[in-house]
Coordinates of C-alpha atoms and ligand atoms in Angstrom, one line a residue:
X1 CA 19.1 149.4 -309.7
X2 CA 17.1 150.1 -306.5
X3 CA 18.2 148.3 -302.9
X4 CA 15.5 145.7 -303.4
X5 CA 17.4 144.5 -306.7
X6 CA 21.3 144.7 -305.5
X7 CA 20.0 142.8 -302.4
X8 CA 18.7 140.3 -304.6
X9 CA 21.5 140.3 -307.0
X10 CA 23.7 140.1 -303.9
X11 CA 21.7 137.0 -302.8
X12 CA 21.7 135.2 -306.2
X13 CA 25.2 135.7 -306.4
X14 CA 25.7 134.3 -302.8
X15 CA 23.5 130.8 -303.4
X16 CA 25.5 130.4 -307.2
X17 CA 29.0 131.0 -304.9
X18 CA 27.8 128.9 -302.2
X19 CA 26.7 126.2 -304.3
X20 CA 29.8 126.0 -305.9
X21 CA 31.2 126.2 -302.5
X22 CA 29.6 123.2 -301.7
X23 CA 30.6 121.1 -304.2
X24 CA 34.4 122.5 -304.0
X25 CA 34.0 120.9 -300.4
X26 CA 32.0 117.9 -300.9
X27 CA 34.9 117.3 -303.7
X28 CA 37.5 117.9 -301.1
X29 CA 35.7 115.7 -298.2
X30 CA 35.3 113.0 -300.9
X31 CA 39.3 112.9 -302.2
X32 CA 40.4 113.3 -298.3
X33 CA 37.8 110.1 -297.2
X34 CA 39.6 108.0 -300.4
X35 CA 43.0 109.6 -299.1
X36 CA 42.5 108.1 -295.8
X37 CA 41.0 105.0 -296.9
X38 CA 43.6 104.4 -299.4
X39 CA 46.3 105.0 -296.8
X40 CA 44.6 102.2 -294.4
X41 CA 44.8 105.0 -291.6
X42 CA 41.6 104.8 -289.1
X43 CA 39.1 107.2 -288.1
X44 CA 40.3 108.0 -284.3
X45 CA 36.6 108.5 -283.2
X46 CA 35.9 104.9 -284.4
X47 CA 39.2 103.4 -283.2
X48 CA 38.1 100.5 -280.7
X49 CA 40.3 101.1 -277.4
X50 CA 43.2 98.8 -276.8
X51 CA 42.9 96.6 -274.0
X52 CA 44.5 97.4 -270.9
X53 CA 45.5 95.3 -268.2
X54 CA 42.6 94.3 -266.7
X55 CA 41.9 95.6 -263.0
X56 CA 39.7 94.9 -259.7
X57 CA 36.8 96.4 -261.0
X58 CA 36.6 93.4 -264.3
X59 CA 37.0 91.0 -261.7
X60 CA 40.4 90.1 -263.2
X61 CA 43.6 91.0 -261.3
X62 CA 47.1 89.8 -262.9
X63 CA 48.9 88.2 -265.8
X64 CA 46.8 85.7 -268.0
X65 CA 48.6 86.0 -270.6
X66 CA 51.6 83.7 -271.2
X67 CA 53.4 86.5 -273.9
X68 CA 53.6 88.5 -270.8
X69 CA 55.2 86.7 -268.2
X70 CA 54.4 83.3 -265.9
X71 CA 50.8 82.8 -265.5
X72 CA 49.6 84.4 -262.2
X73 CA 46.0 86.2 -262.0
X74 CA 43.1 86.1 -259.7
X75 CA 39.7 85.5 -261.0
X76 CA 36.7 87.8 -258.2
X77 CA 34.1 84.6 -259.0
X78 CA 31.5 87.5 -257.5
X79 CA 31.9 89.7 -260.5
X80 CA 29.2 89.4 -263.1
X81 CA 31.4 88.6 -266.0
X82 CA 33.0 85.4 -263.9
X83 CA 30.2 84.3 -261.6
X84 CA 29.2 81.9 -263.7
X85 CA 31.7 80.2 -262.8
X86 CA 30.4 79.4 -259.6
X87 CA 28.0 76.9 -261.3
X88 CA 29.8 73.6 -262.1
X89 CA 30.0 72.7 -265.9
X90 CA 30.7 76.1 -266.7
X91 CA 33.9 77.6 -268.2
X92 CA 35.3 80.8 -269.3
X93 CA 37.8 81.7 -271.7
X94 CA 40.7 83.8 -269.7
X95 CA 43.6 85.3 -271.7
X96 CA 44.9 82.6 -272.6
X97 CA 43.6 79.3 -270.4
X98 CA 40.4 77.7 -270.2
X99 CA 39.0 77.7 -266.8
X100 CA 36.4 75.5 -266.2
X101 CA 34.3 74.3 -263.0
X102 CA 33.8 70.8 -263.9
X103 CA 30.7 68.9 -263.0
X104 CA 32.3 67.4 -259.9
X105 CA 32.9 71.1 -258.5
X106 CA 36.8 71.2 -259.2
X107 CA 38.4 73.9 -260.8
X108 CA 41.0 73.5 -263.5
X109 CA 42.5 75.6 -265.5
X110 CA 44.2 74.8 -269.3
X111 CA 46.5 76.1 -272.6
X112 CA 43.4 77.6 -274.2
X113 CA 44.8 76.8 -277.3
X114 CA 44.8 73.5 -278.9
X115 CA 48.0 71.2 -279.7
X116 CA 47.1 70.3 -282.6
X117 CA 46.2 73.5 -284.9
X118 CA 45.9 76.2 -282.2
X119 CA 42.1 76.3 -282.4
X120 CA 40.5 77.3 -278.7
X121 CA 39.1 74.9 -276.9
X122 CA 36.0 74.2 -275.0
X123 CA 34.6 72.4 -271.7
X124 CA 31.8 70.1 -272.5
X125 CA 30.2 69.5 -269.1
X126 CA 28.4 66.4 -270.6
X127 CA 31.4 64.5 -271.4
X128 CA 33.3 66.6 -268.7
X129 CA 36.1 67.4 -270.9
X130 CA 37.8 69.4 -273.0
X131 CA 37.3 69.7 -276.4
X132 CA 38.5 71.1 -279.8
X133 CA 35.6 72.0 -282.0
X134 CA 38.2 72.0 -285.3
X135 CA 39.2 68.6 -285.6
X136 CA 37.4 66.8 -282.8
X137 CA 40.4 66.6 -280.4
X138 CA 39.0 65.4 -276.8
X139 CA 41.6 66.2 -273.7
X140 CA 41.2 64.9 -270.3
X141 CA 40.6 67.9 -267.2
X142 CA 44.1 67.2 -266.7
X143 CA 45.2 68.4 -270.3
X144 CA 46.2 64.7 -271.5
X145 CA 45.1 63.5 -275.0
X146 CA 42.0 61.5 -274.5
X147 CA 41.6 61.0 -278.6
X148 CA 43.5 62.9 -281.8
X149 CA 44.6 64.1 -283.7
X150 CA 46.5 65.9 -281.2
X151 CA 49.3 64.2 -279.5
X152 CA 50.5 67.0 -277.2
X153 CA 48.7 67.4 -273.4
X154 CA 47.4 70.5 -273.1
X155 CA 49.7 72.7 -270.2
X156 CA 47.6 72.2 -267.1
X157 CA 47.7 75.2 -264.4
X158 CA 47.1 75.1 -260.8
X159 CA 43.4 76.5 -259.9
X160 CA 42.5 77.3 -256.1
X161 CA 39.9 78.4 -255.2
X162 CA 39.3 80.7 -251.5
X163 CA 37.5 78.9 -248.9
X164 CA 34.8 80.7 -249.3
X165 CA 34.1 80.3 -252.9
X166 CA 34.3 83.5 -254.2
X167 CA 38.2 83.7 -255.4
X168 CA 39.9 81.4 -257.6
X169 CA 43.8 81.6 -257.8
X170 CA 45.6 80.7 -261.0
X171 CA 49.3 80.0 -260.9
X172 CA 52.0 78.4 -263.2
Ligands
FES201 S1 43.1 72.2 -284.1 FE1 42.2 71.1 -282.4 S2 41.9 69.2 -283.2 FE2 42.8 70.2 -284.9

């Protein structure tokens, strides 16, 4: 056997070891993948991020969240992802209230969540109200029941807003 041949044994032999190198891992990757999946662990990579409090720069500062304390946060109405509040019959879903500029330019601000089943609620600037898309509950701006099924007010929070326009302050 000259060098040309043993280098091309040596090379046949390579590609038959590497293929069944190949298939040795893909049998591996495959079993691990099931092992994960089976588990219900999560790639890390494609983990989302948990929330964090949010900060000055979402134009969110403090608590709107009523699992973590009173109800206390300030709302930077200059900020893109709130300016549209500036514009009266708007509203945006905070944590957990429902703050709405209604269309006689006051601010309120509402128990997102619905008395009767829990679904969120909505502002309806044509009706000026507020309204559960489930069942058809209608609440008053002040949180009362205007029509059922729900018999419960909606907890009403106090909403100021900064003389010049462009903080709104929302307190228990
Ligand atoms: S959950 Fe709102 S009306 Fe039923």
């Amino acid at each position: 056997m000259n060098t040309t041949q043993k280098e091309t044994m040596k090379r046949a032999e390579f590609l038959r070891s590497l293929s069944l190198g190949t298939s040795t891992l893909m049998a591996v990757y495959c079993l691990g993948s099931l092992t994960s999946c089976s588990t219900g662990e999560m790639d890390p990579v494609t983990t989302p991020p948990t929330p964090t409090t949010p900060g000055g720069t979402t134009g969110l500062t403090g608590n709107a969240t009523t699992s973590a304390g009173a109800i206390n946060f300030t709302v930077d109405l200059t900020n893109a992802t709130y300016s549209k509040l500036k514009t009266a019959g708007s509203f945006a879903i905070i944590g957990d209230l429902i703050v709405a500029f209604s269309t006689t330019k006051t601010y309120v601000a509402l128990s997102k969540v619905c008395t009767h089943e829990g679904t969120t609620v909505q502002y309806r600037s044509a009706e000026n109200d507020i309204y559960c898309p489930n069942h058809g509950s209608e609440y008053a701006l002040t949180g009362t029941v205007d029509n059922g099924p729900a018999v419960a007010s909606l907890k009403a929070y106090k909403a100021v807003v900064s003389a010049d326009g462009n903080t709104l302050t929302v307190t228990a």
